[in-house]
Amino acid sequence: MNFLGHARLSLAGSDNFLFGNLIADGVRGSDLSDWSPEVEAGIRFHRRCDAVIDAHPETRWLLTQVPPSSRRVAGIAFDMMWDHLLAAEMHDDDIERLYRLLAREEVPSRLSSLIEWIQVRDALRRYRELEFTLATIASIGERMTARRRLRQTIDTRQTSDTRNGRHTHRVGNLDADANPLADMTPWLADNRAMLEDSFARLWPDMLALRQPPAI
């Protein structure tokens, strides 16, 4: 899940618990001793929720419905679409609480540019707009494509082929310039109703995970 999904499952907790849920994607490893017990509990709850939703039968079924070329990255698109569906239900007071917590100085450095982007564009509110959400999904894909190009430039084990007179680098079966997330956005738009129905079946199982943080 993305920011709003994790927030909805942890809003009842303390600010530190909620903060841990929001920044967990920027924290690596199992040693969380640098964080306070409440923040650590939030990080671990975030990871538990991710594991449950990734293995959920509804998520696995959805993966069989997406275009095969986008299947490897479909989970990212689903996360964003869940935020789109949840955004309309978020109260302004809760959104302001999230922005306040994301502005805390101890946010992991690997998340700083993303959080700045979210704040500048008021993304947590604008996710309720389908066009904004789809454009965000495509831009995530473009950043992934840029990183893939960089890795291929410095990877001496890369393979290559020549098509139509140009040199095209590849990793596995994926062209360096491919953006499967952007390619997936028309499918997401066309199947929004199906995604909403699927999420309605999935979300109660996620809500069942909610519990007071164990400190």
Short mmCIF file of C-alpha atoms in Angstrom, two decimals:
data_model
loop_
_atom_site.label_atom_id
_atom_site.label_comp_id
_atom_site.label_asym_id
_atom_site.label_seq_id
_atom_site.Cartn_x
_atom_site.Cartn_y
_atom_site.Cartn_z
CA MET A 1 0.00 0.00 0.00
CA ASN A 2 0.93 3.64 -0.41
CA PHE A 3 0.79 6.55 2.09
CA LEU A 4 -2.98 6.85 2.48
CA GLY A 5 -3.54 3.12 2.75
CA HIS A 6 -1.04 2.77 5.57
CA ALA A 7 -2.30 5.95 7.18
CA ARG A 8 -5.90 4.73 7.24
CA LEU A 9 -4.81 1.59 9.08
CA SER A 10 -2.79 3.47 11.68
CA LEU A 11 -4.60 6.79 12.27
CA ALA A 12 -5.89 5.58 15.64
CA GLY A 13 -2.35 5.20 16.93
CA SER A 14 -0.03 7.82 18.37
CA ASP A 15 1.79 10.29 16.14
CA ASN A 16 4.98 8.26 16.53
CA PHE A 17 3.23 5.03 15.55
CA LEU A 18 1.65 6.73 12.52
CA PHE A 19 5.00 8.29 11.61
CA GLY A 20 6.62 4.85 11.60
CA ASN A 21 3.99 3.61 9.19
CA LEU A 22 4.55 6.58 6.86
CA ILE A 23 8.34 6.33 6.66
CA ALA A 24 8.75 2.55 6.69
CA ASP A 25 9.54 2.27 2.97
CA GLY A 26 12.61 4.40 3.58
CA VAL A 27 13.94 2.20 6.40
CA ARG A 28 16.11 -0.79 5.57
CA GLY A 29 16.96 -3.86 7.61
CA SER A 30 15.54 -5.56 10.68
CA ASP A 31 17.56 -3.65 13.27
CA LEU A 32 15.30 -0.74 14.20
CA SER A 33 17.00 0.12 17.48
CA ASP A 34 17.75 3.66 16.27
CA TRP A 35 14.03 4.43 16.37
CA SER A 36 11.79 4.91 19.39
CA PRO A 37 9.64 1.90 20.39
CA GLU A 38 6.47 3.53 18.97
CA VAL A 39 8.10 4.38 15.64
CA GLU A 40 9.58 0.87 15.47
CA ALA A 41 6.13 -0.61 16.09
CA GLY A 42 4.77 1.51 13.25
CA ILE A 43 7.49 0.36 10.86
CA ARG A 44 6.87 -3.29 11.70
CA PHE A 45 3.08 -2.86 11.34
CA HIS A 46 3.63 -1.29 7.90
CA ARG A 47 5.73 -4.28 6.85
CA ARG A 48 3.13 -6.72 8.14
CA CYS A 49 0.39 -4.95 6.17
CA ASP A 50 2.50 -5.03 2.99
CA ALA A 51 3.10 -8.76 3.38
CA VAL A 52 -0.60 -9.46 3.91
CA ILE A 53 -1.79 -7.41 0.95
CA ASP A 54 0.88 -8.81 -1.39
CA ALA A 55 -0.22 -12.37 -0.57
CA HIS A 56 -3.95 -11.62 -0.56
CA PRO A 57 -6.00 -13.73 -3.00
CA GLU A 58 -7.61 -10.58 -4.43
CA THR A 59 -4.20 -9.10 -5.24
CA ARG A 60 -3.08 -12.35 -6.84
CA TRP A 61 -6.26 -12.45 -8.92
CA LEU A 62 -5.79 -8.86 -10.08
CA LEU A 63 -2.29 -9.72 -11.28
CA THR A 64 -3.85 -12.21 -13.69
CA GLN A 65 -6.02 -9.46 -15.19
CA VAL A 66 -3.38 -6.84 -16.03
CA PRO A 67 -1.52 -6.67 -19.36
CA PRO A 68 1.33 -9.22 -19.22
CA SER A 69 3.92 -6.57 -20.07
CA SER A 70 3.03 -4.63 -16.91
CA ARG A 71 2.60 -7.55 -14.53
CA ARG A 72 6.01 -7.14 -12.90
CA VAL A 73 5.22 -3.60 -11.74
CA ALA A 74 1.45 -3.88 -11.31
CA GLY A 75 1.72 -3.90 -7.52
CA ILE A 76 3.00 -0.31 -7.62
CA ALA A 77 0.02 0.74 -9.70
CA PHE A 78 -2.39 -1.05 -7.38
CA ASP A 79 -0.90 0.76 -4.37
CA MET A 80 -1.52 4.11 -6.06
CA MET A 81 -5.03 3.18 -7.12
CA TRP A 82 -5.87 2.19 -3.54
CA ASP A 83 -4.78 5.66 -2.44
CA HIS A 84 -7.01 7.12 -5.17
CA LEU A 85 -9.99 5.18 -3.83
CA LEU A 86 -9.23 6.08 -0.20
CA ALA A 87 -8.46 9.76 -0.79
CA ALA A 88 -12.11 10.78 -1.12
CA GLU A 89 -12.77 9.42 2.39
CA MET A 90 -9.90 11.22 4.11
CA HIS A 91 -10.77 14.17 6.35
CA ASP A 92 -8.77 17.39 5.99
CA ASP A 93 -7.69 17.21 9.63
CA ASP A 94 -6.18 13.77 9.00
CA ILE A 95 -4.43 14.97 5.84
CA GLU A 96 -2.92 17.90 7.74
CA ARG A 97 -1.74 15.50 10.43
CA LEU A 98 0.03 13.40 7.79
CA TYR A 99 1.72 16.45 6.26
CA ARG A 100 2.84 17.60 9.70
CA LEU A 101 4.39 14.21 10.46
CA LEU A 102 6.04 13.96 7.03
CA ALA A 103 7.72 17.32 7.71
CA ARG A 104 9.58 15.90 10.70
CA GLU A 105 13.36 16.21 10.46
CA GLU A 106 14.10 12.53 11.03
CA VAL A 107 12.44 11.34 7.82
CA PRO A 108 14.85 8.88 6.12
CA SER A 109 16.97 10.66 3.52
CA ARG A 110 15.95 8.26 0.76
CA LEU A 111 12.37 9.52 1.14
CA SER A 112 13.12 13.24 1.31
CA SER A 113 12.65 14.05 -2.38
CA LEU A 114 9.45 12.01 -2.58
CA ILE A 115 8.00 13.69 0.49
CA GLU A 116 8.91 17.12 -0.88
CA TRP A 117 7.12 16.21 -4.12
CA ILE A 118 4.04 15.09 -2.17
CA GLN A 119 3.95 18.31 -0.13
CA VAL A 120 4.54 20.70 -3.02
CA ARG A 121 1.79 19.11 -5.13
CA ASP A 122 -0.59 18.44 -2.23
CA ALA A 123 -0.63 14.88 -3.54
CA LEU A 124 -2.38 13.34 -0.54
CA ARG A 125 -5.47 15.38 -1.45
CA ARG A 126 -5.06 15.24 -5.21
CA TYR A 127 -4.92 11.44 -5.27
CA ARG A 128 -8.73 11.64 -5.31
CA GLU A 129 -8.33 12.86 -8.93
CA LEU A 130 -7.98 9.90 -11.27
CA GLU A 131 -5.98 11.84 -13.88
CA PHE A 132 -3.50 13.03 -11.25
CA THR A 133 -3.11 9.50 -9.89
CA LEU A 134 -2.53 8.03 -13.36
CA ALA A 135 0.01 10.74 -14.19
CA THR A 136 1.81 9.99 -10.93
CA ILE A 137 1.93 6.28 -11.77
CA ALA A 138 3.44 7.09 -15.17
CA SER A 139 6.02 9.42 -13.59
CA ILE A 140 7.05 6.69 -11.13
CA GLY A 141 7.59 4.44 -14.13
CA GLU A 142 9.73 7.09 -15.80
CA ARG A 143 11.96 7.37 -12.73
CA MET A 144 12.32 3.59 -12.70
CA THR A 145 13.23 3.70 -16.39
CA ALA A 146 15.87 6.36 -15.74
CA ARG A 147 17.44 4.27 -12.98
CA ARG A 148 17.39 1.22 -15.23
CA ARG A 149 19.21 3.15 -17.98
CA LEU A 150 21.86 4.23 -15.46
CA ARG A 151 22.35 0.68 -14.19
CA GLN A 152 22.72 -0.61 -17.72
CA THR A 153 25.29 2.04 -18.54
CA ILE A 154 27.59 0.90 -15.76
CA ASP A 155 26.78 -2.82 -15.79
CA THR A 156 29.46 -4.68 -17.72
CA ARG A 157 27.28 -7.78 -17.83
CA GLN A 158 24.54 -6.12 -19.84
CA THR A 159 23.33 -7.71 -23.04
CA SER A 160 22.42 -5.88 -26.17
CA ASP A 161 20.80 -6.34 -29.53
CA THR A 162 20.29 -4.17 -32.57
CA ARG A 163 16.84 -3.36 -33.82
CA ASN A 164 15.97 -1.14 -36.75
CA GLY A 165 19.53 0.12 -36.95
CA ARG A 166 19.75 1.29 -33.33
CA HIS A 167 21.47 -0.19 -30.30
CA THR A 168 18.94 -1.23 -27.66
CA HIS A 169 20.07 -2.27 -24.19
CA ARG A 170 18.04 -4.81 -22.27
CA VAL A 171 17.75 -6.32 -18.81
CA GLY A 172 16.13 -9.70 -19.17
CA ASN A 173 13.21 -9.09 -21.51
CA LEU A 174 12.77 -5.40 -20.69
CA ASP A 175 13.96 -2.64 -23.01
CA ALA A 176 15.87 0.13 -21.29
CA ASP A 177 13.38 2.72 -22.53
CA ALA A 178 10.28 0.73 -21.57
CA ASN A 179 7.86 2.26 -19.08
CA PRO A 180 5.40 -0.53 -18.24
CA LEU A 181 3.70 1.61 -15.60
CA ALA A 182 2.87 4.31 -18.12
CA ASP A 183 1.75 1.61 -20.55
CA MET A 184 -0.58 0.29 -17.85
CA THR A 185 -2.44 3.56 -17.18
CA PRO A 186 -5.04 3.16 -19.97
CA TRP A 187 -5.91 -0.25 -18.54
CA LEU A 188 -6.25 1.25 -15.06
CA ALA A 189 -8.58 3.96 -16.35
CA ASP A 190 -10.71 1.50 -18.32
CA ASN A 191 -10.96 -0.91 -15.38
CA ARG A 192 -11.42 1.52 -12.49
CA ALA A 193 -14.82 0.04 -11.61
CA MET A 194 -13.37 -3.47 -11.47
CA LEU A 195 -10.51 -2.24 -9.28
CA GLU A 196 -12.96 -0.51 -6.95
CA ASP A 197 -14.98 -3.72 -6.60
CA SER A 198 -11.83 -5.73 -5.97
CA PHE A 199 -10.62 -3.26 -3.36
CA ALA A 200 -14.00 -3.45 -1.60
CA ARG A 201 -13.42 -7.17 -1.16
CA LEU A 202 -9.79 -6.75 -0.07
CA TRP A 203 -10.04 -3.78 2.29
CA PRO A 204 -12.04 -5.41 5.12
CA ASP A 205 -9.25 -7.95 5.56
CA MET A 206 -6.75 -5.11 5.89
CA LEU A 207 -8.96 -3.26 8.40
CA ALA A 208 -9.02 -6.45 10.48
CA LEU A 209 -5.27 -6.03 11.06
CA ARG A 210 -5.75 -2.80 12.98
CA GLN A 211 -4.84 -2.97 16.64
CA PRO A 212 -3.38 -0.69 19.29
CA PRO A 213 0.42 -0.55 18.91
CA ALA A 214 2.15 -2.95 21.26
CA ILE A 215 4.82 -0.90 23.02
#
